[in-house]
Amino acid sequence: MTSTSFRPARRAVVAAAAALPLGAALAACSSDSDDAPSLGGGSDDGGASSAYDGVITAGPVADDADVQKSAWAKKIKDSGKLTRGGTTANQVFSLIDPSTNKVTGFDAGITQLLARYILGDGGEEKVDYVDTTVDTRETMVENDSVDCVIATYSITPERLDKIDFGGPYYLSGTAIQVRTEDKDSITGPEDLTGKKLVTQSNSTGIQAIEEHVKDPGKTETLADNESCVAALKQKRVDAYVLDQGVLLGNSKADPSVTVVGKPFTEDPYGIGLNKDSDALDFVNGFLKAIEDDGTWKKLYEATIGQVIEDETPEPPTIGDLPS
């Protein structure tokens, strides 16, 4: 697969470098390099790269009549590209290789499969990646700055008041990340009493702490993942509480931080869509297509399955949204 259009905020590029071990960060001055290849990307992981590319290029393509019936999909096809909001700084879900501009990971794969589904053969390469944060995602969907957001995006009742969500397409949960040196002393939410915690602002981690951690110490909220990881590594906090999908990416990139225990909440991921569009039915149809033909399972095994040793799960039920 060749490179695709990429329009990150500067912070996303810095974040990717910060998440890597020092040598790899210096080598790349960005997110990824041959020294620390992403899942499915980079020149030294030929097997993983081939498996990932094979999944994407074999993905289904929608009938043109179905695309024409959806004003949302037709607009994308007419423009010749899919504009996705998200991140390209997560090792497991969406990471850019700066040497090729290739983006790989589970969310990246969902994005590329959706672009292929709408645009046809080769459409997987016609993606415009726009950087978003937890504070900007809903706004960018509402004002049509992006066609969709695919970004380990937890579906919540509060967010459903503002935007639609296709899916869910993956079931994650809130987990705990600590410095690797502390992995034996903090193993679950019961060990967080009195501890200094950090989570991202406007994230599901805030509610998870309130509901599952008894008498925590000070809880700090920061704007983005890289700031939270920095606070943990600098020992300003004892633990980072957030969605497991994000935390796994941190641990994949940097062995000095470790995800401990199992998720202690359920967080369904969805594709953020504008309520004023007719995108929802089309996107759910796409998700059903990649689940029915086995593409979802193969994508999972080429990405998340590389870092989680459990058996490949069944995808969550499309339309099963929190209320």
mmCIF file of C-alpha atoms in Angstrom:
data_model
loop_
_atom_site.group_PDB
_atom_site.id
_atom_site.type_symbol
_atom_site.label_atom_id
_atom_site.label_comp_id
_atom_site.label_asym_id
_atom_site.label_seq_id
_atom_site.Cartn_x
_atom_site.Cartn_y
_atom_site.Cartn_z
ATOM 1 C CA MET A 1 0.000 0.000 0.000
ATOM 2 C CA THR A 2 1.329 3.424 -0.830
ATOM 3 C CA SER A 3 1.253 6.533 1.292
ATOM 4 C CA THR A 4 -1.902 8.478 1.992
ATOM 5 C CA SER A 5 -2.667 12.101 2.705
ATOM 6 C CA PHE A 6 -1.841 13.102 6.262
ATOM 7 C CA ARG A 7 -2.742 16.369 8.002
ATOM 8 C CA PRO A 8 -1.805 16.058 11.663
ATOM 9 C CA ALA A 9 -1.577 18.783 14.210
ATOM 10 C CA ARG A 10 2.069 19.228 15.177
ATOM 11 C CA ARG A 11 1.267 17.701 18.569
ATOM 12 C CA ALA A 12 0.433 14.336 16.988
ATOM 13 C CA VAL A 13 3.888 14.050 15.450
ATOM 14 C CA VAL A 14 5.573 15.054 18.721
ATOM 15 C CA ALA A 15 3.364 12.603 20.602
ATOM 16 C CA ALA A 16 4.413 9.698 18.454
ATOM 17 C CA ALA A 17 8.057 10.462 19.057
ATOM 18 C CA ALA A 18 7.511 10.855 22.792
ATOM 19 C CA ALA A 19 5.809 7.481 22.999
ATOM 20 C CA LEU A 20 8.777 5.581 21.558
ATOM 21 C CA PRO A 21 11.952 4.433 23.261
ATOM 22 C CA LEU A 22 14.611 7.114 22.966
ATOM 23 C CA GLY A 23 16.656 5.478 20.227
ATOM 24 C CA ALA A 24 13.685 4.961 17.963
ATOM 25 C CA ALA A 25 12.393 8.465 18.571
ATOM 26 C CA LEU A 26 15.740 9.985 17.661
ATOM 27 C CA ALA A 27 15.991 7.828 14.572
ATOM 28 C CA ALA A 28 12.561 8.857 13.329
ATOM 29 C CA CYS A 29 11.989 12.266 14.929
ATOM 30 C CA SER A 30 8.358 11.175 14.674
ATOM 31 C CA SER A 31 6.186 8.192 15.487
ATOM 32 C CA ASP A 32 7.758 5.105 14.028
ATOM 33 C CA SER A 33 10.861 3.826 12.327
ATOM 34 C CA ASP A 34 12.590 0.705 11.116
ATOM 35 C CA ASP A 35 13.979 0.335 14.654
ATOM 36 C CA ALA A 36 10.487 0.113 16.137
ATOM 37 C CA PRO A 37 8.062 -0.899 13.402
ATOM 38 C CA SER A 38 4.349 -0.489 13.871
ATOM 39 C CA LEU A 39 1.957 -3.394 13.617
ATOM 40 C CA GLY A 40 1.730 -4.087 9.921
ATOM 41 C CA GLY A 41 4.124 -1.306 8.945
ATOM 42 C CA GLY A 42 7.859 -0.773 8.743
ATOM 43 C CA SER A 43 10.431 -2.587 6.696
ATOM 44 C CA ASP A 44 11.496 -5.218 9.253
ATOM 45 C CA ASP A 45 8.110 -6.821 9.887
ATOM 46 C CA GLY A 46 7.467 -8.266 6.458
ATOM 47 C CA GLY A 47 5.113 -10.968 7.712
ATOM 48 C CA ALA A 48 2.927 -8.646 9.735
ATOM 49 C CA SER A 49 2.959 -5.999 7.027
ATOM 50 C CA SER A 50 1.967 -8.516 4.369
ATOM 51 C CA ALA A 51 -0.861 -9.875 6.542
ATOM 52 C CA TYR A 52 -2.191 -6.394 7.276
ATOM 53 C CA ASP A 53 -2.008 -5.250 3.666
ATOM 54 C CA GLY A 54 -3.669 -8.454 2.529
ATOM 55 C CA VAL A 55 -6.624 -7.858 4.837
ATOM 56 C CA ILE A 56 -7.142 -4.303 3.611
ATOM 57 C CA THR A 57 -6.772 -4.917 -0.113
ATOM 58 C CA ALA A 58 -9.177 -7.872 0.044
ATOM 59 C CA GLY A 59 -11.889 -5.862 1.785
ATOM 60 C CA PRO A 60 -15.376 -5.653 0.307
ATOM 61 C CA VAL A 61 -16.560 -2.909 -2.057
ATOM 62 C CA ALA A 62 -20.104 -1.558 -1.925
ATOM 63 C CA ASP A 63 -22.405 -1.700 -4.927
ATOM 64 C CA ASP A 64 -22.394 1.676 -6.637
ATOM 65 C CA ALA A 65 -26.187 1.805 -6.323
ATOM 66 C CA ASP A 66 -25.863 1.623 -2.524
ATOM 67 C CA VAL A 67 -23.297 4.410 -2.514
ATOM 68 C CA GLN A 68 -25.522 6.600 -4.684
ATOM 69 C CA LYS A 69 -28.474 6.093 -2.311
ATOM 70 C CA SER A 70 -26.491 7.610 0.582
ATOM 71 C CA ALA A 71 -25.842 11.345 0.284
ATOM 72 C CA TRP A 72 -22.993 10.986 2.804
ATOM 73 C CA ALA A 73 -21.264 8.182 0.884
ATOM 74 C CA LYS A 74 -21.917 9.805 -2.505
ATOM 75 C CA LYS A 75 -20.268 13.032 -1.322
ATOM 76 C CA ILE A 76 -17.178 11.081 -0.283
ATOM 77 C CA LYS A 77 -17.057 9.189 -3.579
ATOM 78 C CA ASP A 78 -17.460 12.403 -5.558
ATOM 79 C CA SER A 79 -14.620 14.022 -3.611
ATOM 80 C CA GLY A 80 -12.356 11.019 -4.205
ATOM 81 C CA LYS A 81 -11.249 10.710 -0.586
ATOM 82 C CA LEU A 82 -12.410 9.901 2.954
ATOM 83 C CA THR A 83 -11.490 12.457 5.613
ATOM 84 C CA ARG A 84 -11.039 10.712 8.937
ATOM 85 C CA GLY A 85 -10.618 12.371 12.308
ATOM 86 C CA GLY A 86 -8.458 10.541 14.818
ATOM 87 C CA THR A 87 -4.858 9.997 15.817
ATOM 88 C CA THR A 88 -1.826 8.516 14.147
ATOM 89 C CA ALA A 89 0.150 8.104 17.370
ATOM 90 C CA ASN A 90 -1.209 4.837 18.801
ATOM 91 C CA GLN A 91 0.974 1.794 18.167
ATOM 92 C CA VAL A 92 -1.866 -0.725 18.189
ATOM 93 C CA PHE A 93 -4.778 1.208 16.715
ATOM 94 C CA SER A 94 -3.435 3.897 14.393
ATOM 95 C CA LEU A 95 0.219 4.742 13.842
ATOM 96 C CA ILE A 96 2.008 6.475 10.988
ATOM 97 C CA ASP A 97 5.371 5.358 9.642
ATOM 98 C CA PRO A 98 7.047 8.697 8.857
ATOM 99 C CA SER A 99 9.297 7.129 6.232
ATOM 100 C CA THR A 100 6.317 6.098 4.091
ATOM 101 C CA ASN A 101 3.317 8.016 5.535
ATOM 102 C CA LYS A 102 1.635 4.621 5.819
ATOM 103 C CA VAL A 103 -0.823 4.344 8.706
ATOM 104 C CA THR A 104 -1.541 0.950 10.258
ATOM 105 C CA GLY A 105 -3.461 -0.484 13.210
ATOM 106 C CA PHE A 106 -6.991 -1.636 14.002
ATOM 107 C CA ASP A 107 -8.655 1.787 13.710
ATOM 108 C CA ALA A 108 -6.517 2.615 10.692
ATOM 109 C CA GLY A 109 -7.665 -0.631 9.121
ATOM 110 C CA ILE A 110 -11.332 0.105 9.783
ATOM 111 C CA THR A 111 -10.764 3.515 8.185
ATOM 112 C CA GLN A 112 -9.034 2.114 5.108
ATOM 113 C CA LEU A 113 -11.644 -0.611 4.690
ATOM 114 C CA LEU A 114 -14.413 2.002 4.856
ATOM 115 C CA ALA A 115 -12.627 4.124 2.232
ATOM 116 C CA ARG A 116 -12.265 1.064 0.004
ATOM 117 C CA TYR A 117 -15.920 0.138 0.552
ATOM 118 C CA ILE A 118 -17.027 3.555 -0.717
ATOM 119 C CA LEU A 119 -14.342 4.441 -3.277
ATOM 120 C CA GLY A 120 -13.665 1.003 -4.740
ATOM 121 C CA ASP A 121 -10.383 -0.762 -5.507
ATOM 122 C CA GLY A 122 -7.488 1.408 -4.359
ATOM 123 C CA GLY A 123 -9.786 3.516 -2.191
ATOM 124 C CA GLU A 124 -7.948 2.342 0.904
ATOM 125 C CA GLU A 125 -5.103 4.641 -0.149
ATOM 126 C CA LYS A 126 -7.353 7.703 -0.501
ATOM 127 C CA VAL A 127 -7.671 8.730 3.139
ATOM 128 C CA ASP A 128 -7.045 12.192 4.563
ATOM 129 C CA TYR A 129 -6.008 11.741 8.214
ATOM 130 C CA VAL A 130 -6.912 14.755 10.358
ATOM 131 C CA ASP A 131 -5.718 14.979 13.939
ATOM 132 C CA THR A 132 -8.394 15.232 16.642
ATOM 133 C CA THR A 133 -8.367 15.160 20.444
ATOM 134 C CA VAL A 134 -10.923 14.130 23.047
ATOM 135 C CA ASP A 135 -11.896 17.799 23.292
ATOM 136 C CA THR A 136 -12.375 18.425 19.550
ATOM 137 C CA ARG A 137 -13.883 15.226 18.167
ATOM 138 C CA GLU A 138 -17.593 15.969 18.523
ATOM 139 C CA THR A 139 -17.169 19.521 17.248
ATOM 140 C CA MET A 140 -15.291 18.377 14.154
ATOM 141 C CA VAL A 141 -17.997 15.823 13.392
ATOM 142 C CA GLU A 142 -20.788 18.356 13.944
ATOM 143 C CA ASN A 143 -19.240 21.014 11.700
ATOM 144 C CA ASP A 144 -18.264 18.512 8.978
ATOM 145 C CA SER A 145 -14.535 19.168 9.299
ATOM 146 C CA VAL A 146 -14.228 15.377 8.957
ATOM 147 C CA ASP A 147 -16.429 12.705 7.393
ATOM 148 C CA CYS A 148 -16.088 10.526 10.479
ATOM 149 C CA VAL A 149 -14.014 9.974 13.592
ATOM 150 C CA ILE A 150 -12.435 6.557 14.116
ATOM 151 C CA ALA A 151 -10.218 6.921 17.161
ATOM 152 C CA THR A 152 -10.737 4.402 19.992
ATOM 153 C CA TYR A 153 -13.909 6.495 20.386
ATOM 154 C CA SER A 154 -16.005 5.245 23.304
ATOM 155 C CA ILE A 155 -19.759 5.494 22.816
ATOM 156 C CA THR A 156 -21.454 7.223 25.758
ATOM 157 C CA PRO A 157 -25.001 8.527 26.281
ATOM 158 C CA GLU A 158 -23.620 12.061 26.549
ATOM 159 C CA ARG A 159 -21.851 11.803 23.205
ATOM 160 C CA LEU A 160 -24.916 10.225 21.614
ATOM 161 C CA ASP A 161 -26.795 13.426 22.417
ATOM 162 C CA LYS A 162 -24.451 15.274 20.064
ATOM 163 C CA ILE A 163 -23.514 12.837 17.284
ATOM 164 C CA ASP A 164 -24.355 9.421 15.851
ATOM 165 C CA PHE A 165 -22.161 6.371 16.275
ATOM 166 C CA GLY A 166 -21.814 3.581 13.771
ATOM 167 C CA GLY A 167 -21.199 0.237 15.429
ATOM 168 C CA PRO A 168 -19.998 -0.544 17.958
ATOM 169 C CA TYR A 169 -17.138 -2.243 16.132
ATOM 170 C CA TYR A 170 -14.939 -3.119 19.141
ATOM 171 C CA LEU A 171 -15.491 -3.658 22.858
ATOM 172 C CA SER A 172 -12.752 -2.335 25.102
ATOM 173 C CA GLY A 173 -12.772 -1.116 28.700
ATOM 174 C CA THR A 174 -11.104 1.205 31.175
ATOM 175 C CA ALA A 175 -7.771 -0.117 32.431
ATOM 176 C CA ILE A 176 -4.780 1.004 34.483
ATOM 177 C CA GLN A 177 -1.251 1.817 33.353
ATOM 178 C CA VAL A 178 1.639 2.153 35.779
ATOM 179 C CA ARG A 179 5.377 2.454 35.663
ATOM 180 C CA THR A 180 6.695 -1.033 35.025
ATOM 181 C CA GLU A 181 8.597 -0.925 38.309
ATOM 182 C CA ASP A 182 5.219 -0.635 40.116
ATOM 183 C CA LYS A 183 3.364 -3.398 38.277
ATOM 184 C CA ASP A 184 3.355 -5.744 41.291
ATOM 185 C CA SER A 185 2.034 -3.186 43.778
ATOM 186 C CA ILE A 186 -0.809 -1.820 41.616
ATOM 187 C CA THR A 187 -2.862 -4.487 39.860
ATOM 188 C CA GLY A 188 -6.453 -3.201 39.931
ATOM 189 C CA PRO A 189 -8.730 -0.325 40.955
ATOM 190 C CA GLU A 190 -8.699 -1.495 44.573
ATOM 191 C CA ASP A 191 -5.008 -0.559 44.716
ATOM 192 C CA LEU A 192 -5.640 3.038 43.645
ATOM 193 C CA THR A 193 -6.999 4.288 46.982
ATOM 194 C CA GLY A 194 -4.961 7.296 48.036
ATOM 195 C CA LYS A 195 -2.962 7.256 44.793
ATOM 196 C CA LYS A 196 -2.373 10.226 42.513
ATOM 197 C CA LEU A 197 -4.075 9.502 39.204
ATOM 198 C CA VAL A 198 -4.190 11.007 35.735
ATOM 199 C CA THR A 199 -6.653 10.636 32.890
ATOM 200 C CA GLN A 200 -7.548 12.573 29.780
ATOM 201 C CA SER A 201 -9.981 15.444 29.992
ATOM 202 C CA ASN A 202 -13.426 14.722 28.538
ATOM 203 C CA SER A 203 -12.716 10.968 28.614
ATOM 204 C CA THR A 204 -14.488 7.942 30.054
ATOM 205 C CA GLY A 205 -11.606 7.593 32.512
ATOM 206 C CA ILE A 206 -13.068 10.357 34.679
ATOM 207 C CA GLN A 207 -16.318 8.506 35.309
ATOM 208 C CA ALA A 208 -14.491 5.203 35.750
ATOM 209 C CA ILE A 209 -12.392 6.681 38.548
ATOM 210 C CA GLU A 210 -15.437 8.213 40.216
ATOM 211 C CA GLU A 211 -17.379 4.945 40.125
ATOM 212 C CA HIS A 212 -14.694 2.316 40.716
ATOM 213 C CA VAL A 213 -11.874 3.859 42.776
ATOM 214 C CA LYS A 214 -12.496 4.359 46.482
ATOM 215 C CA ASP A 215 -10.989 7.539 47.916
ATOM 216 C CA PRO A 216 -8.342 8.232 45.287
ATOM 217 C CA GLY A 217 -5.753 10.908 45.915
ATOM 218 C CA LYS A 218 -5.602 13.878 43.589
ATOM 219 C CA THR A 219 -6.893 13.136 40.084
ATOM 220 C CA GLU A 220 -5.332 15.219 37.342
ATOM 221 C CA THR A 221 -6.902 15.609 33.903
ATOM 222 C CA LEU A 222 -4.673 16.453 30.950
ATOM 223 C CA ALA A 223 -5.461 17.232 27.331
ATOM 224 C CA ASP A 224 -3.916 14.260 25.545
ATOM 225 C CA ASN A 225 -2.323 10.850 25.853
ATOM 226 C CA GLU A 226 1.281 11.973 25.593
ATOM 227 C CA SER A 227 0.834 14.435 28.477
ATOM 228 C CA CYS A 228 -0.633 11.689 30.658
ATOM 229 C CA VAL A 229 2.204 9.287 29.848
ATOM 230 C CA ALA A 230 4.741 12.010 30.629
ATOM 231 C CA ALA A 231 3.102 12.667 34.020
ATOM 232 C CA LEU A 232 3.309 8.949 34.822
ATOM 233 C CA LYS A 233 6.921 8.534 33.727
ATOM 234 C CA GLN A 234 7.968 11.697 35.566
ATOM 235 C CA LYS A 235 6.380 10.278 38.764
ATOM 236 C CA ARG A 236 3.972 13.176 39.119
ATOM 237 C CA VAL A 237 1.204 10.562 39.322
ATOM 238 C CA ASP A 238 1.047 6.914 40.356
ATOM 239 C CA ALA A 239 -1.250 5.560 37.650
ATOM 240 C CA TYR A 240 -2.880 6.481 34.357
ATOM 241 C CA VAL A 241 -6.523 5.411 33.991
ATOM 242 C CA LEU A 242 -8.023 5.296 30.496
ATOM 243 C CA ASP A 243 -9.351 3.020 27.815
ATOM 244 C CA GLN A 244 -7.290 -0.150 27.429
ATOM 245 C CA GLY A 245 -6.872 0.356 23.692
ATOM 246 C CA VAL A 246 -4.930 3.574 24.183
ATOM 247 C CA LEU A 247 -2.873 2.187 27.053
ATOM 248 C CA LEU A 248 -1.857 -0.919 25.094
ATOM 249 C CA GLY A 249 -0.402 1.353 22.438
ATOM 250 C CA ASN A 250 1.696 3.115 25.064
ATOM 251 C CA SER A 251 3.076 -0.160 26.429
ATOM 252 C CA LYS A 252 3.800 -1.441 22.923
ATOM 253 C CA ALA A 253 5.868 1.671 22.276
ATOM 254 C CA ASP A 254 7.554 2.052 25.666
ATOM 255 C CA PRO A 255 8.384 -0.858 28.007
ATOM 256 C CA SER A 256 8.815 1.500 30.960
ATOM 257 C CA VAL A 257 5.003 1.634 31.276
ATOM 258 C CA THR A 258 2.773 -1.413 31.704
ATOM 259 C CA VAL A 259 -0.951 -2.139 31.577
ATOM 260 C CA VAL A 260 -1.948 -4.082 34.700
ATOM 261 C CA GLY A 261 -4.973 -6.274 35.381
ATOM 262 C CA LYS A 262 -8.076 -6.570 33.236
ATOM 263 C CA PRO A 263 -10.391 -3.765 32.100
ATOM 264 C CA PHE A 264 -12.841 -2.925 34.894
ATOM 265 C CA THR A 265 -15.511 -1.279 32.725
ATOM 266 C CA GLU A 266 -16.904 -1.910 29.245
ATOM 267 C CA ASP A 267 -16.269 0.722 26.571
ATOM 268 C CA PRO A 268 -17.773 0.093 23.137
ATOM 269 C CA TYR A 269 -15.943 1.861 20.303
ATOM 270 C CA GLY A 270 -17.969 3.490 17.553
ATOM 271 C CA ILE A 271 -17.502 5.523 14.381
ATOM 272 C CA GLY A 272 -18.455 9.137 15.073
ATOM 273 C CA LEU A 273 -20.871 10.570 12.487
ATOM 274 C CA ASN A 274 -22.875 13.741 11.988
ATOM 275 C CA LYS A 275 -26.482 13.363 13.177
ATOM 276 C CA ASP A 276 -27.651 15.579 10.320
ATOM 277 C CA SER A 277 -26.355 13.123 7.694
ATOM 278 C CA ASP A 278 -27.644 9.765 6.480
ATOM 279 C CA ALA A 279 -24.311 8.123 7.249
ATOM 280 C CA LEU A 280 -25.417 5.833 10.087
ATOM 281 C CA ASP A 281 -27.238 3.156 8.086
ATOM 282 C CA PHE A 282 -24.530 3.074 5.427
ATOM 283 C CA VAL A 283 -21.706 2.737 7.958
ATOM 284 C CA ASN A 284 -23.516 0.029 9.896
ATOM 285 C CA GLY A 285 -24.024 -1.798 6.616
ATOM 286 C CA PHE A 286 -20.285 -1.577 5.987
ATOM 287 C CA LEU A 287 -19.495 -2.956 9.443
ATOM 288 C CA LYS A 288 -21.901 -5.854 8.908
ATOM 289 C CA ALA A 289 -20.216 -6.609 5.583
ATOM 290 C CA ILE A 290 -16.709 -6.849 7.077
ATOM 291 C CA GLU A 291 -17.978 -8.940 9.968
ATOM 292 C CA ASP A 292 -19.940 -11.338 7.777
ATOM 293 C CA ASP A 293 -17.078 -12.020 5.344
ATOM 294 C CA GLY A 294 -14.422 -12.512 8.050
ATOM 295 C CA THR A 295 -12.503 -9.296 7.356
ATOM 296 C CA TRP A 296 -13.067 -7.958 10.892
ATOM 297 C CA LYS A 297 -11.575 -11.125 12.417
ATOM 298 C CA LYS A 298 -8.547 -11.036 10.126
ATOM 299 C CA LEU A 299 -7.935 -7.348 10.890
ATOM 300 C CA TYR A 300 -8.133 -8.030 14.634
ATOM 301 C CA GLU A 301 -5.620 -10.860 14.345
ATOM 302 C CA ALA A 302 -3.207 -8.686 12.329
ATOM 303 C CA THR A 303 -3.329 -5.836 14.874
ATOM 304 C CA ILE A 304 -4.779 -6.177 18.388
ATOM 305 C CA GLY A 305 -4.232 -9.924 18.321
ATOM 306 C CA GLN A 306 -0.490 -9.272 18.112
ATOM 307 C CA VAL A 307 -0.443 -7.776 21.633
ATOM 308 C CA ILE A 308 -3.342 -9.587 23.383
ATOM 309 C CA GLU A 309 -2.877 -13.334 23.730
ATOM 310 C CA ASP A 310 -6.552 -14.209 24.326
ATOM 311 C CA GLU A 311 -8.651 -15.813 21.593
ATOM 312 C CA THR A 312 -10.097 -13.543 18.938
ATOM 313 C CA PRO A 313 -13.420 -12.246 20.300
ATOM 314 C CA GLU A 314 -16.685 -12.007 18.450
ATOM 315 C CA PRO A 315 -17.381 -8.438 17.286
ATOM 316 C CA PRO A 316 -19.964 -6.562 19.367
ATOM 317 C CA THR A 317 -23.564 -6.374 18.191
ATOM 318 C CA ILE A 318 -24.043 -3.487 15.762
ATOM 319 C CA GLY A 319 -26.597 -1.038 17.140
ATOM 320 C CA ASP A 320 -26.177 -2.173 20.768
ATOM 321 C CA LEU A 321 -25.585 1.293 22.200
ATOM 322 C CA PRO A 322 -25.433 2.447 25.833
ATOM 323 C CA SER A 323 -28.449 4.341 27.115
#
